[in-house]
Amino acid sequence: MTTHGFTLTAEGPFDFADSLRFVEDWPATSALPSDGRTLRFAYCAESDWRPIGVSVTAAPGGVAVTTTRPAGPRIRGEVARILSLDVDGSGFAALGAADPVLGDLRRLRPGLRPVCFWSPWEAACWAVIVQRSSMLVASRIKQRIAARHGAEVVVDGQPCTAFPPPVSLLDAGGLGLPAQKEEWVRGLARAALDGVLTTEHLRSLSPEQALAELRALPGVGPFSAGLILIRGAGAPDAFPGDEPRLFAILREAYGLAQDAPPAAYRKLAESWRPYRSWASFLFRATSYGVMDDRDGARPGHGE
């Protein structure tokens, strides 16, 4: 099979090995088992919703990427977003000087950047599937949906199934989900085809506008909206407005009162601009390992 290669260079600290370790313990993705050196996955590219296989290894100053079909600028941008290499991270280290608590975390994992879902569309579907469910059960359901409706791609000689594109789930039933969740997934498919659930659109808006637009989608409440924007679209400077687990971590780290209002956490995060998403990710990943149930949605509107 013909493959196509390119490299991505990191601006600022970056440790691909740390990203790979994170993915290995993150069941929300469909990455192939790792050999400790290579990240392999398949997904439907936002540029045309066609499946593509991707293989990523470390390279001096960044990563080397091999794809199963030609990768133009948009696909290169998508792979960069997945690894948060589309953002200049040079200034992230400086935040530690102003915030010693964050500085201590950065010294523990200086090159860890957020690892994103393969697309905001896939993040949105995950947010619906995992609601009121365990990560393990949700992961199995997502895999079954991919096996039934997705396309298989061979990556480095290994078969890998991409989560289906929106058009494949537009009228799909029998997804193994409750009827309400299946209806939500179909609504999300319509939104994706309308261009709402795309990185380009979501990151063209302010974080506040994007979160409000996402909360208007079927089955998407405040927690899910933050997940889609931050871990789907890879927005680097958004702060989750309703994430109890993150708030608990920050309360412990900064000695905040148990009854501190959400405004107190938003005020704390102001000093992290323009990397509020990155700092939030680092607190969760460093303080509690992989995000296990914290990548599940909380009760609320559609949650």
C-alpha positions in Angstrom: 0.0 0.0 0.0 1.3 3.5 -0.9 1.8 5.8 2.1 2.5 9.5 2.3 4.7 11.2 4.9 5.2 14.6 6.4 6.6 16.1 9.6 5.1 18.4 12.2 7.3 20.7 14.2 6.5 21.7 17.8 6.8 25.3 18.8 7.6 25.2 22.5 8.1 22.1 24.7 6.6 18.9 23.5 7.0 15.3 24.5 5.5 12.8 22.1 6.2 9.9 24.4 4.1 11.5 27.1 1.2 12.0 24.6 1.5 8.4 23.6 1.3 7.2 27.2 -1.8 9.2 27.6 -3.5 7.7 24.6 -2.6 4.2 25.7 -4.8 4.6 28.8 -7.6 6.6 27.2 -10.4 4.3 26.1 -12.4 7.0 24.4 -10.2 6.7 21.3 -9.9 4.0 18.7 -6.1 3.9 18.5 -4.4 0.6 17.8 -2.4 -1.0 20.6 0.9 0.8 20.9 4.4 -0.6 20.7 5.6 2.2 22.9 6.9 4.2 19.9 4.0 4.7 17.5 0.5 6.1 17.6 -1.7 4.5 15.0 -5.3 5.3 14.3 -7.9 5.8 11.6 -10.6 8.4 11.4 -12.9 10.3 9.0 -11.1 13.5 8.0 -13.2 16.7 8.4 -11.9 17.9 5.1 -14.0 15.3 3.1 -15.3 12.8 5.7 -13.4 10.0 4.0 -11.4 7.5 6.2 -7.7 7.9 6.5 -5.1 5.9 8.5 -2.4 7.7 10.4 0.9 6.6 12.0 2.8 9.0 14.2 6.3 8.6 15.6 8.7 10.9 17.4 11.0 13.1 15.3 13.6 15.8 16.2 11.6 18.8 17.3 8.2 17.2 16.7 6.7 14.1 15.0 6.9 12.2 11.7 3.5 11.3 10.2 2.6 8.7 7.6 -0.9 8.6 6.1 -2.7 6.1 3.9 -3.7 8.8 1.4 -2.2 12.1 0.3 -2.4 14.6 3.2 -3.0 18.2 2.0 -2.9 21.2 4.3 -6.3 20.5 5.9 -5.4 16.9 6.9 -2.0 18.0 8.2 -3.8 20.6 10.2 -6.1 18.0 11.7 -3.2 15.7 12.8 -1.5 18.8 14.3 -4.7 19.6 16.2 -5.0 16.1 17.6 -1.6 16.5 19.2 -2.0 20.2 20.0 0.9 21.0 17.6 -1.2 23.6 15.8 -0.6 26.0 18.8 2.6 27.8 19.6 3.2 26.5 23.1 6.3 28.7 23.8 4.5 30.9 26.3 3.0 28.0 28.3 6.1 27.5 30.5 6.1 31.2 31.5 2.7 30.8 33.2 4.4 28.8 35.9 6.3 31.8 37.1 3.1 33.6 37.9 1.3 30.5 39.2 3.7 28.3 41.3 1.0 25.6 41.6 0.8 25.3 37.8 4.6 25.6 37.6 5.0 22.6 39.8 2.8 20.5 37.5 4.7 21.6 34.4 7.9 20.5 36.0 6.5 17.0 36.4 5.3 16.7 32.8 6.9 19.6 30.9 6.2 18.4 27.4 2.6 17.1 27.8 0.1 18.8 25.6 -3.6 18.0 25.3 -4.4 15.0 23.2 -7.7 15.5 21.3 -10.3 13.3 19.8 -9.8 12.7 16.2 -12.6 15.2 15.4 -15.2 17.3 17.2 -17.8 15.1 15.5 -16.4 12.0 17.2 -16.0 13.9 20.5 -19.7 14.9 20.3 -20.8 11.3 19.7 -18.6 10.1 22.6 -20.2 12.7 24.9 -23.6 11.3 24.1 -22.6 7.6 24.3 -20.9 8.0 27.6 -23.7 9.9 29.4 -24.8 8.0 32.5 -22.6 5.1 31.5 -19.1 3.8 32.4 -16.1 4.5 30.2 -15.7 0.7 29.6 -19.3 0.2 28.4 -19.3 3.4 26.4 -16.0 2.3 24.7 -17.5 -1.0 23.7 -20.6 0.6 22.2 -18.5 3.1 20.3 -16.4 0.2 18.9 -19.5 -1.7 17.8 -20.9 1.4 16.1 -17.6 1.8 14.2 -17.5 -1.9 13.3 -21.1 -1.8 11.8 -21.0 1.6 10.2 -17.4 2.7 9.8 -14.7 1.8 7.3 -11.7 -0.4 7.9 -8.3 1.1 7.1 -4.9 -0.8 7.1 -2.4 1.2 9.2 1.2 -0.2 9.2 -0.2 -3.6 8.1 -2.8 -3.7 10.9 -6.6 -3.2 10.3 -8.1 -0.3 12.1 -11.7 0.8 11.9 -12.6 4.5 11.7 -15.6 5.9 13.5 -18.3 6.5 10.8 -18.8 9.9 9.2 -21.9 11.9 9.9 -23.7 10.8 6.8 -23.5 7.2 7.8 -25.4 7.8 11.1 -27.8 10.4 9.7 -30.6 7.8 9.5 -29.0 5.0 11.4 -30.8 3.0 14.0 -29.9 -0.1 16.1 -26.8 1.6 17.5 -27.1 -0.2 20.8 -28.1 3.0 22.5 -31.4 4.1 24.2 -33.8 5.6 21.7 -33.2 9.1 23.0 -29.5 8.8 22.6 -29.9 7.5 19.0 -32.0 10.5 18.2 -29.4 12.8 19.6 -26.7 11.1 17.5 -28.7 11.7 14.4 -29.2 15.3 15.4 -25.4 15.7 15.9 -24.9 14.1 12.4 -27.1 16.8 10.9 -25.1 19.5 12.8 -21.8 18.1 11.6 -23.0 18.0 7.9 -24.2 21.6 8.4 -20.6 22.5 9.4 -21.3 23.2 13.0 -19.3 20.3 14.5 -16.1 21.2 12.7 -12.8 22.6 14.1 -12.8 25.4 11.6 -16.2 26.7 12.7 -15.9 26.2 16.4 -12.5 27.9 16.6 -13.7 30.8 14.5 -15.9 31.8 17.4 -15.0 33.0 20.8 -15.0 30.2 23.4 -18.2 31.7 25.0 -20.0 31.7 21.6 -18.8 28.2 20.7 -20.0 26.8 24.1 -23.3 28.5 23.7 -23.8 27.1 20.2 -22.8 23.6 21.3 -25.2 23.6 24.2 -28.0 24.3 21.7 -27.3 20.9 20.0 -29.3 17.8 20.9 -28.1 16.0 24.0 -25.3 18.5 24.7 -25.2 20.0 28.1 -22.5 22.3 29.7 -20.0 19.5 30.4 -20.3 17.9 26.9 -20.0 21.3 25.3 -16.7 21.9 27.0 -15.5 18.4 26.1 -16.3 19.0 22.4 -14.7 22.4 22.2 -11.6 21.7 24.2 -10.9 18.0 23.5 -12.6 17.9 20.1 -11.8 21.1 18.4 -8.6 21.6 20.4 -9.4 25.2 21.4 -6.4 26.1 23.5 -7.9 28.9 25.6 -11.3 27.8 26.9 -12.2 27.1 30.5 -14.8 24.4 31.3 -17.7 26.2 33.0 -19.3 23.1 34.6 -16.8 20.4 35.5 -17.2 19.3 39.1 -14.2 17.0 39.0 -11.8 19.7 37.7 -13.2 22.1 40.3 -12.5 19.5 43.0 -8.9 19.2 41.8 -8.5 23.0 41.8 -10.0 23.3 45.3 -7.5 20.9 46.7 -4.6 22.4 44.8 -5.3 26.0 45.6 -7.1 25.6 49.0 -10.4 27.1 47.8 -13.5 26.8 49.9 -15.7 23.8 49.5 -18.6 26.1 48.5 -16.6 28.3 46.1 -18.8 29.4 43.3 -18.0 28.7 39.6 -16.9 32.4 39.3 -14.0 31.7 41.7 -12.6 29.0 39.4 -13.0 31.2 36.3 -11.2 34.0 38.1 -8.4 31.6 39.0 -8.1 30.5 35.4 -7.7 34.0 34.1 -4.0 33.9 34.9 -3.6 30.9 32.5 -4.6 32.8 29.4 -4.0 32.1 26.5 -3.7 28.5 27.6 -6.7 27.9 29.9 -7.5 24.6 28.1 -4.0 23.3 28.4 -3.7 24.2 32.1 -7.0 22.5 32.8 -5.9 19.4 30.9 -2.6 19.3 32.8 -4.3 19.5 36.2 -6.5 16.6 35.4 -3.9 14.4 33.7 -1.2 15.0 36.3 -3.3 15.0 39.4 -5.5 12.0 38.6 -3.8 10.2 35.7 -5.9 9.5 32.6 -9.4 11.1 32.7 -11.4 7.8 33.2 -14.9 8.7 34.2 -14.2 12.4 34.0 -14.5 12.2 30.3 -18.1 11.1 30.9 -20.8 13.7 30.9 -22.5 15.0 34.1 -26.2 15.1 34.7 -27.8 18.2 33.3 -29.4 19.3 30.1 -29.0 16.3 27.9 -26.6 14.8 30.4 
